[in-house]
Amino acid sequence: MADTIQADAFLEGDEDSTYGDTDASDVSLTSSVQKSEWEHGRSYHSYRAGQYMLPNDETEQDRLDQKYQSITLVFDGKLFFAPIDKPKAILDIGTGTGIWAIDVADAHPQAVVTATDLSPIQPTWVPPNVIFQVDDAEDTWTFSTKFDLIHTLCMTGCIKDWDRLFEQAFEATTPGGYIECQEISYIPSSQDGSLTPESAVLQWHYLQKEAAEKAGLDLVSSGTLTKERLERAGYVDVVIKKLALPIGPWPADHTLKAAGYHQLCAMLKGLEGISLRFFTRYLGWTALEVEILVAKVRAEWRKPSIHSYWPL
């Protein structure tokens, strides 16, 4: 756990503060890949349909980008922590909107950045050293090159077999290369007990976790578990870095306050999409029941007295 985050006392009881401003292997791009599936008014990827539980529409893309902004602030602008100066080949697994891949390609123009995802939602105007591919990271890897750096960001809850993924990643890593897993453990936490057992946020989390487990996914991650898996795959000298990602602009520190603001915006915007398929498919809920619970969670997360964060 990172150092304790000091809360901003001036926000307490201020319901009209900043909280009030938060609204919520390579496959060619055939028409079938580019099409989307629709469910409850949200669009989802069609390639390997159902493999990924969250939408891929514009609302979800905005959430992904805002979440990335919050993490970048916590990382103090660092794209990765691996001690590598001039990587020549980089792989980004589950690139989403491609924003990390684009940033790292700009920062390292000498590198070829390959970025994969189930959804072809990445922009077309990108640095010339970026290659986007529609791919399922849990398939057998067929890359023709090895990589100096393999990267994952927020793939917890997306991968069913981490051991196999890391085994394939190890085989695709150049000698002396690195893998970096920048992962959130999706357990809403609070250092001061402001999230009580009766909290709507925690009730939502436990239900989401139950549904994910029925889908064969785990929303809980830890540096220790990831380290063990990486070492089983063959990696050595694995380093764990523990941080905290605030949910809401409650920290006194200005950078963490901004990070928390962006993360809260991302959660308020994305709660419905994050929940719908899990709850309706695996818990038997109706979309209306999901909407009611989501409204309660949003209302609670808007309270400045809730000092929650994600372990990162």
Tab-separated table of C-alpha atoms in Angstrom:
chain	number	residue	atom	x	y	z
A	1	MET	CA	0.000	0.000	0.000
A	2	ALA	CA	1.248	3.466	-0.811
A	3	ASP	CA	1.701	6.120	1.849
A	4	THR	CA	-1.524	7.296	3.480
A	5	ILE	CA	-3.288	9.911	1.364
A	6	GLN	CA	-4.204	13.044	3.303
A	7	ALA	CA	-7.823	14.079	2.696
A	8	ASP	CA	-8.712	17.671	1.867
A	9	ALA	CA	-10.640	18.891	4.899
A	10	PHE	CA	-12.139	21.804	2.925
A	11	LEU	CA	-14.228	19.407	0.844
A	12	GLU	CA	-16.007	17.796	3.769
A	13	GLY	CA	-19.727	18.484	3.677
A	14	ASP	CA	-19.426	20.502	0.451
A	15	GLU	CA	-21.905	18.788	-1.847
A	16	ASP	CA	-21.515	21.576	-4.430
A	17	SER	CA	-17.726	21.291	-4.693
A	18	THR	CA	-15.720	19.669	-7.445
A	19	TYR	CA	-17.836	16.557	-6.992
A	20	GLY	CA	-20.779	18.383	-8.481
A	21	ASP	CA	-19.012	18.791	-11.833
A	22	THR	CA	-18.484	15.088	-12.483
A	23	ASP	CA	-20.656	13.559	-15.235
A	24	ALA	CA	-20.640	10.862	-15.212
A	25	SER	CA	-2.608	-12.638	-33.838
A	26	ASP	CA	-3.354	-10.143	-36.506
A	27	VAL	CA	-6.846	-10.173	-38.030
A	28	SER	CA	-7.717	-8.123	-41.083
A	29	LEU	CA	-10.446	-5.571	-40.514
A	30	THR	CA	-13.225	-7.366	-42.350
A	31	SER	CA	-16.766	-6.078	-42.075
A	32	SER	CA	-17.578	-8.764	-39.487
A	33	VAL	CA	-14.724	-7.594	-37.256
A	34	GLN	CA	-15.709	-3.963	-37.597
A	35	LYS	CA	-19.355	-4.642	-36.775
A	36	SER	CA	-20.584	-4.388	-33.198
A	37	GLU	CA	-23.017	-6.420	-31.182
A	38	TRP	CA	-25.752	-4.457	-29.422
A	39	GLU	CA	-27.188	-5.192	-26.006
A	40	HIS	CA	-29.198	-2.921	-23.679
A	41	GLY	CA	-28.471	-0.011	-26.004
A	42	ARG	CA	-24.680	-0.470	-25.754
A	43	SER	CA	-22.298	-1.756	-28.427
A	44	TYR	CA	-19.803	-4.580	-27.875
A	45	HIS	CA	-17.008	-6.134	-29.919
A	46	SER	CA	-18.015	-8.744	-32.500
A	47	TYR	CA	-14.661	-10.498	-32.959
A	48	ARG	CA	-14.663	-13.324	-30.399
A	49	ALA	CA	-17.991	-11.962	-29.210
A	50	GLY	CA	-18.518	-12.190	-25.459
A	51	GLN	CA	-14.835	-12.618	-24.609
A	52	TYR	CA	-14.711	-9.109	-23.128
A	53	MET	CA	-17.603	-8.079	-20.923
A	54	LEU	CA	-17.571	-4.289	-21.324
A	55	PRO	CA	-18.910	-2.126	-24.167
A	56	ASN	CA	-16.764	-0.508	-26.853
A	57	ASP	CA	-18.951	2.499	-27.689
A	58	GLU	CA	-18.042	6.173	-27.439
A	59	THR	CA	-19.150	6.455	-23.810
A	60	GLU	CA	-16.894	3.574	-22.840
A	61	GLN	CA	-13.995	4.944	-24.878
A	62	ASP	CA	-14.319	8.259	-23.021
A	63	ARG	CA	-14.226	6.342	-19.732
A	64	LEU	CA	-11.073	4.479	-20.767
A	65	ASP	CA	-9.288	7.682	-21.745
A	66	GLN	CA	-10.267	9.455	-18.532
A	67	LYS	CA	-9.151	6.478	-16.451
A	68	TYR	CA	-5.822	6.562	-18.300
A	69	GLN	CA	-5.476	10.260	-17.486
A	70	SER	CA	-5.997	9.543	-13.789
A	71	ILE	CA	-3.397	6.768	-13.777
A	72	THR	CA	-0.890	8.924	-15.679
A	73	LEU	CA	-1.170	11.547	-12.935
A	74	VAL	CA	-0.525	8.973	-10.202
A	75	PHE	CA	2.468	7.745	-12.239
A	76	ASP	CA	3.781	11.329	-12.390
A	77	GLY	CA	3.698	11.189	-16.189
A	78	LYS	CA	5.761	8.005	-16.481
A	79	LEU	CA	4.581	5.631	-19.208
A	80	PHE	CA	6.470	2.719	-17.654
A	81	PHE	CA	8.891	2.094	-14.794
A	82	ALA	CA	11.000	-0.653	-16.374
A	83	PRO	CA	14.658	0.442	-16.563
A	84	ILE	CA	14.913	0.434	-20.336
A	85	ASP	CA	16.101	3.489	-22.254
A	86	LYS	CA	15.619	2.818	-25.958
A	87	PRO	CA	13.333	-0.128	-26.587
A	88	LYS	CA	13.111	-1.147	-30.231
A	89	ALA	CA	9.988	-3.305	-30.066
A	90	ILE	CA	7.062	-2.788	-27.673
A	91	LEU	CA	3.832	-4.795	-27.305
A	92	ASP	CA	0.725	-3.312	-25.689
A	93	ILE	CA	-1.836	-6.006	-24.798
A	94	GLY	CA	-5.475	-4.888	-24.646
A	95	THR	CA	-4.732	-1.403	-25.933
A	96	GLY	CA	-8.330	-0.136	-25.805
A	97	THR	CA	-8.437	3.263	-27.468
A	98	GLY	CA	-4.699	2.995	-28.111
A	99	ILE	CA	-3.842	6.036	-26.027
A	100	TRP	CA	-0.882	4.453	-24.148
A	101	ALA	CA	0.512	2.981	-27.366
A	102	ILE	CA	0.343	6.372	-29.073
A	103	ASP	CA	1.982	8.139	-26.133
A	104	VAL	CA	4.805	5.602	-25.888
A	105	ALA	CA	5.330	5.714	-29.665
A	106	ASP	CA	5.687	9.504	-29.499
A	107	ALA	CA	8.104	9.221	-26.577
A	108	HIS	CA	10.147	6.470	-28.254
A	109	PRO	CA	10.196	7.121	-32.006
A	110	GLN	CA	12.959	4.520	-32.431
A	111	ALA	CA	10.566	1.760	-31.327
A	112	VAL	CA	7.922	-0.122	-33.277
A	113	VAL	CA	4.845	-0.313	-31.040
A	114	THR	CA	2.442	-3.185	-31.702
A	115	ALA	CA	-0.884	-2.790	-29.896
A	116	THR	CA	-3.647	-5.390	-29.839
A	117	ASP	CA	-7.299	-5.400	-28.834
A	118	LEU	CA	-10.539	-7.236	-29.560
A	119	SER	CA	-12.147	-3.994	-30.772
A	120	PRO	CA	-10.919	-1.883	-33.727
A	121	ILE	CA	-11.712	1.387	-31.934
A	122	GLN	CA	-8.288	3.018	-32.221
A	123	PRO	CA	-7.774	6.257	-34.180
A	124	THR	CA	-6.398	6.258	-37.727
A	125	TRP	CA	-4.167	9.315	-37.362
A	126	VAL	CA	-1.348	7.873	-35.269
A	127	PRO	CA	2.466	7.995	-35.162
A	128	PRO	CA	4.030	6.008	-38.028
A	129	ASN	CA	5.666	3.593	-35.572
A	130	VAL	CA	2.358	2.302	-34.166
A	131	ILE	CA	0.691	-0.853	-35.501
A	132	PHE	CA	-2.816	-1.680	-34.255
A	133	GLN	CA	-4.035	-5.270	-34.601
A	134	VAL	CA	-7.349	-6.927	-33.774
A	135	ASP	CA	-6.309	-9.898	-31.683
A	136	ASP	CA	-7.301	-12.052	-28.713
A	137	ALA	CA	-4.441	-12.070	-26.209
A	138	GLU	CA	-5.643	-15.434	-24.884
A	139	ASP	CA	-5.174	-17.090	-28.285
A	140	THR	CA	-1.893	-18.659	-29.324
A	141	TRP	CA	0.533	-15.834	-30.098
A	142	THR	CA	1.932	-15.737	-33.639
A	143	PHE	CA	4.087	-12.606	-33.565
A	144	SER	CA	7.054	-12.789	-35.891
A	145	THR	CA	9.227	-10.654	-33.624
A	146	LYS	CA	10.157	-10.528	-29.950
A	147	PHE	CA	9.659	-7.498	-27.748
A	148	ASP	CA	11.905	-5.476	-25.457
A	149	LEU	CA	8.875	-4.378	-23.441
A	150	ILE	CA	5.483	-6.051	-23.069
A	151	HIS	CA	2.839	-3.921	-21.365
A	152	THR	CA	-0.587	-4.435	-19.823
A	153	LEU	CA	-2.774	-1.726	-18.313
A	154	CYS	CA	-5.976	-2.474	-16.393
A	155	MET	CA	-6.419	-5.987	-17.773
A	156	THR	CA	-7.553	-7.363	-14.409
A	157	GLY	CA	-11.020	-8.806	-14.965
A	158	CYS	CA	-10.300	-9.331	-18.673
A	159	ILE	CA	-7.961	-12.357	-18.700
A	160	LYS	CA	-9.123	-15.834	-17.688
A	161	ASP	CA	-5.745	-17.606	-17.833
A	162	TRP	CA	-2.967	-15.298	-16.672
A	163	ASP	CA	-0.467	-18.153	-16.412
A	164	ARG	CA	-0.790	-18.983	-20.100
A	165	LEU	CA	-0.649	-15.319	-21.079
A	166	PHE	CA	2.571	-14.832	-19.106
A	167	GLU	CA	4.079	-18.026	-20.547
A	168	GLN	CA	3.463	-16.725	-24.057
A	169	ALA	CA	4.701	-13.278	-23.092
A	170	PHE	CA	7.942	-14.780	-21.751
A	171	GLU	CA	8.538	-16.605	-25.027
A	172	ALA	CA	7.932	-13.322	-26.869
A	173	THR	CA	10.286	-11.255	-24.683
A	174	THR	CA	13.807	-10.532	-25.932
A	175	PRO	CA	16.666	-11.683	-23.670
A	176	GLY	CA	17.079	-8.910	-21.109
A	177	GLY	CA	13.651	-7.508	-21.959
A	178	TYR	CA	10.827	-6.581	-19.593
A	179	ILE	CA	7.150	-7.090	-18.964
A	180	GLU	CA	5.246	-4.438	-16.987
A	181	CYS	CA	1.762	-5.045	-15.627
A	182	GLN	CA	0.077	-1.820	-14.538
A	183	GLU	CA	-2.954	-3.326	-12.862
A	184	ILE	CA	-5.769	-2.146	-10.624
A	185	SER	CA	-7.223	-4.462	-8.028
A	186	TYR	CA	-10.918	-3.692	-8.239
A	187	ILE	CA	-11.596	-3.646	-4.513
A	188	PRO	CA	-12.921	-0.206	-3.488
A	189	SER	CA	-11.018	0.630	-0.319
A	190	SER	CA	-10.802	3.466	2.187
A	191	GLN	CA	-8.039	4.274	4.636
A	192	ASP	CA	-10.359	5.933	7.140
A	193	GLY	CA	-13.308	3.535	7.131
A	194	SER	CA	-15.523	5.922	5.174
A	195	LEU	CA	-16.648	2.940	3.088
A	196	THR	CA	-18.730	0.937	5.558
A	197	PRO	CA	-19.946	-2.657	5.039
A	198	GLU	CA	-23.402	-1.243	4.269
A	199	SER	CA	-21.969	0.993	1.544
A	200	ALA	CA	-23.704	0.866	-1.845
A	201	VAL	CA	-20.249	0.961	-3.418
A	202	LEU	CA	-19.156	-2.179	-1.571
A	203	GLN	CA	-22.462	-3.938	-2.207
A	204	TRP	CA	-22.014	-3.244	-5.919
A	205	HIS	CA	-18.412	-4.503	-5.748
A	206	TYR	CA	-19.307	-7.816	-4.079
A	207	LEU	CA	-22.074	-8.465	-6.613
A	208	GLN	CA	-19.784	-7.535	-9.499
A	209	LYS	CA	-17.098	-9.840	-8.113
A	210	GLU	CA	-19.607	-12.701	-7.801
A	211	ALA	CA	-20.744	-12.243	-11.384
A	212	ALA	CA	-17.169	-12.045	-12.658
A	213	GLU	CA	-16.264	-15.281	-10.903
A	214	LYS	CA	-19.214	-16.983	-12.601
A	215	ALA	CA	-17.812	-15.689	-15.897
A	216	GLY	CA	-14.408	-17.186	-15.069
A	217	LEU	CA	-12.793	-13.836	-14.330
A	218	ASP	CA	-11.141	-12.358	-11.250
A	219	LEU	CA	-11.486	-8.651	-10.428
A	220	VAL	CA	-8.982	-8.879	-7.581
A	221	SER	CA	-5.291	-8.551	-8.307
A	222	SER	CA	-2.183	-8.165	-6.198
A	223	GLY	CA	1.476	-7.534	-6.776
A	224	THR	CA	2.350	-10.721	-4.909
A	225	LEU	CA	0.090	-12.910	-7.043
A	226	THR	CA	1.290	-11.295	-10.275
A	227	LYS	CA	4.905	-11.737	-9.171
A	228	GLU	CA	4.320	-15.441	-8.512
A	229	ARG	CA	2.733	-15.920	-11.930
A	230	LEU	CA	5.515	-14.048	-13.713
A	231	GLU	CA	8.170	-16.088	-11.947
A	232	ARG	CA	6.399	-19.329	-12.862
A	233	ALA	CA	6.535	-18.201	-16.472
A	234	GLY	CA	10.300	-17.673	-16.244
A	235	TYR	CA	10.713	-13.972	-15.449
A	236	VAL	CA	13.290	-12.984	-12.823
A	237	ASP	CA	14.016	-9.927	-10.688
A	238	VAL	CA	10.304	-9.049	-10.494
A	239	VAL	CA	9.680	-5.748	-8.692
A	240	ILE	CA	6.357	-4.781	-7.064
A	241	LYS	CA	5.400	-1.101	-6.910
A	242	LYS	CA	2.327	-0.300	-4.793
A	243	LEU	CA	0.314	2.861	-5.348
A	244	ALA	CA	-3.209	4.101	-4.684
A	245	LEU	CA	-5.581	5.608	-7.245
A	246	PRO	CA	-8.095	7.928	-5.505
A	247	ILE	CA	-11.741	7.849	-6.561
A	248	GLY	CA	-12.862	11.456	-6.165
A	249	PRO	CA	-11.022	14.751	-5.598
A	250	TRP	CA	-10.791	14.217	-1.846
A	251	PRO	CA	-6.965	14.143	-1.444
A	252	ALA	CA	-5.237	17.299	-0.256
A	253	ASP	CA	-2.328	16.726	-2.666
A	254	HIS	CA	-3.067	18.619	-5.883
A	255	THR	CA	-1.861	15.902	-8.259
A	256	LEU	CA	-3.778	13.170	-6.467
A	257	LYS	CA	-6.815	15.452	-6.301
A	258	ALA	CA	-6.740	15.793	-10.098
A	259	ALA	CA	-6.205	12.046	-10.482
A	260	GLY	CA	-9.147	11.350	-8.190
A	261	TYR	CA	-11.348	13.771	-10.102
A	262	HIS	CA	-10.636	12.021	-13.405
A	263	GLN	CA	-11.108	8.584	-11.873
A	264	LEU	CA	-14.437	9.602	-10.330
A	265	CYS	CA	-15.616	10.986	-13.670
A	266	ALA	CA	-14.603	7.730	-15.332
A	267	MET	CA	-16.497	5.645	-12.781
A	268	LEU	CA	-19.659	7.753	-12.834
A	269	LYS	CA	-19.628	7.622	-16.617
A	270	GLY	CA	-18.785	3.933	-16.856
A	271	LEU	CA	-20.706	2.265	-14.019
A	272	GLU	CA	-23.625	1.208	-16.199
A	273	GLY	CA	-21.444	-0.275	-18.923
A	274	ILE	CA	-19.165	-1.975	-16.407
A	275	SER	CA	-22.152	-3.606	-14.701
A	276	LEU	CA	-24.749	-4.455	-17.351
A	277	ARG	CA	-23.462	-7.681	-18.868
A	278	PHE	CA	-22.121	-9.058	-15.603
A	279	PHE	CA	-25.365	-8.486	-13.695
A	280	THR	CA	-27.855	-9.440	-16.410
A	281	ARG	CA	-25.994	-12.480	-17.740
A	282	TYR	CA	-24.632	-13.987	-14.540
A	283	LEU	CA	-26.854	-12.732	-11.713
A	284	GLY	CA	-30.182	-12.697	-13.534
A	285	TRP	CA	-30.839	-9.004	-12.927
A	286	THR	CA	-32.919	-6.837	-15.225
A	287	ALA	CA	-31.418	-3.742	-16.804
A	288	LEU	CA	-33.743	-1.631	-14.639
A	289	GLU	CA	-32.485	-3.284	-11.447
A	290	VAL	CA	-28.916	-2.567	-12.541
A	291	GLU	CA	-29.828	1.053	-13.229
A	292	ILE	CA	-31.283	1.475	-9.721
A	293	LEU	CA	-28.177	0.052	-8.025
A	294	VAL	CA	-25.873	2.116	-10.232
A	295	ALA	CA	-27.776	5.273	-9.251
A	296	LYS	CA	-27.175	4.498	-5.560
A	297	VAL	CA	-23.465	3.889	-6.172
A	298	ARG	CA	-23.113	7.124	-8.149
A	299	ALA	CA	-24.823	9.089	-5.380
A	300	GLU	CA	-22.506	7.632	-2.754
A	301	TRP	CA	-19.329	8.206	-4.768
A	302	ARG	CA	-20.325	11.843	-5.217
A	303	LYS	CA	-20.139	12.419	-1.455
A	304	PRO	CA	-16.900	14.224	-0.471
A	305	SER	CA	-16.908	12.267	2.798
A	306	ILE	CA	-16.198	9.021	0.888
A	307	HIS	CA	-12.406	8.696	0.704
A	308	SER	CA	-12.153	5.647	-1.534
A	309	TYR	CA	-9.378	4.455	-3.803
A	310	TRP	CA	-8.295	1.510	-5.967
A	311	PRO	CA	-5.120	-0.387	-5.014
A	312	LEU	CA	-2.811	0.090	-8.014
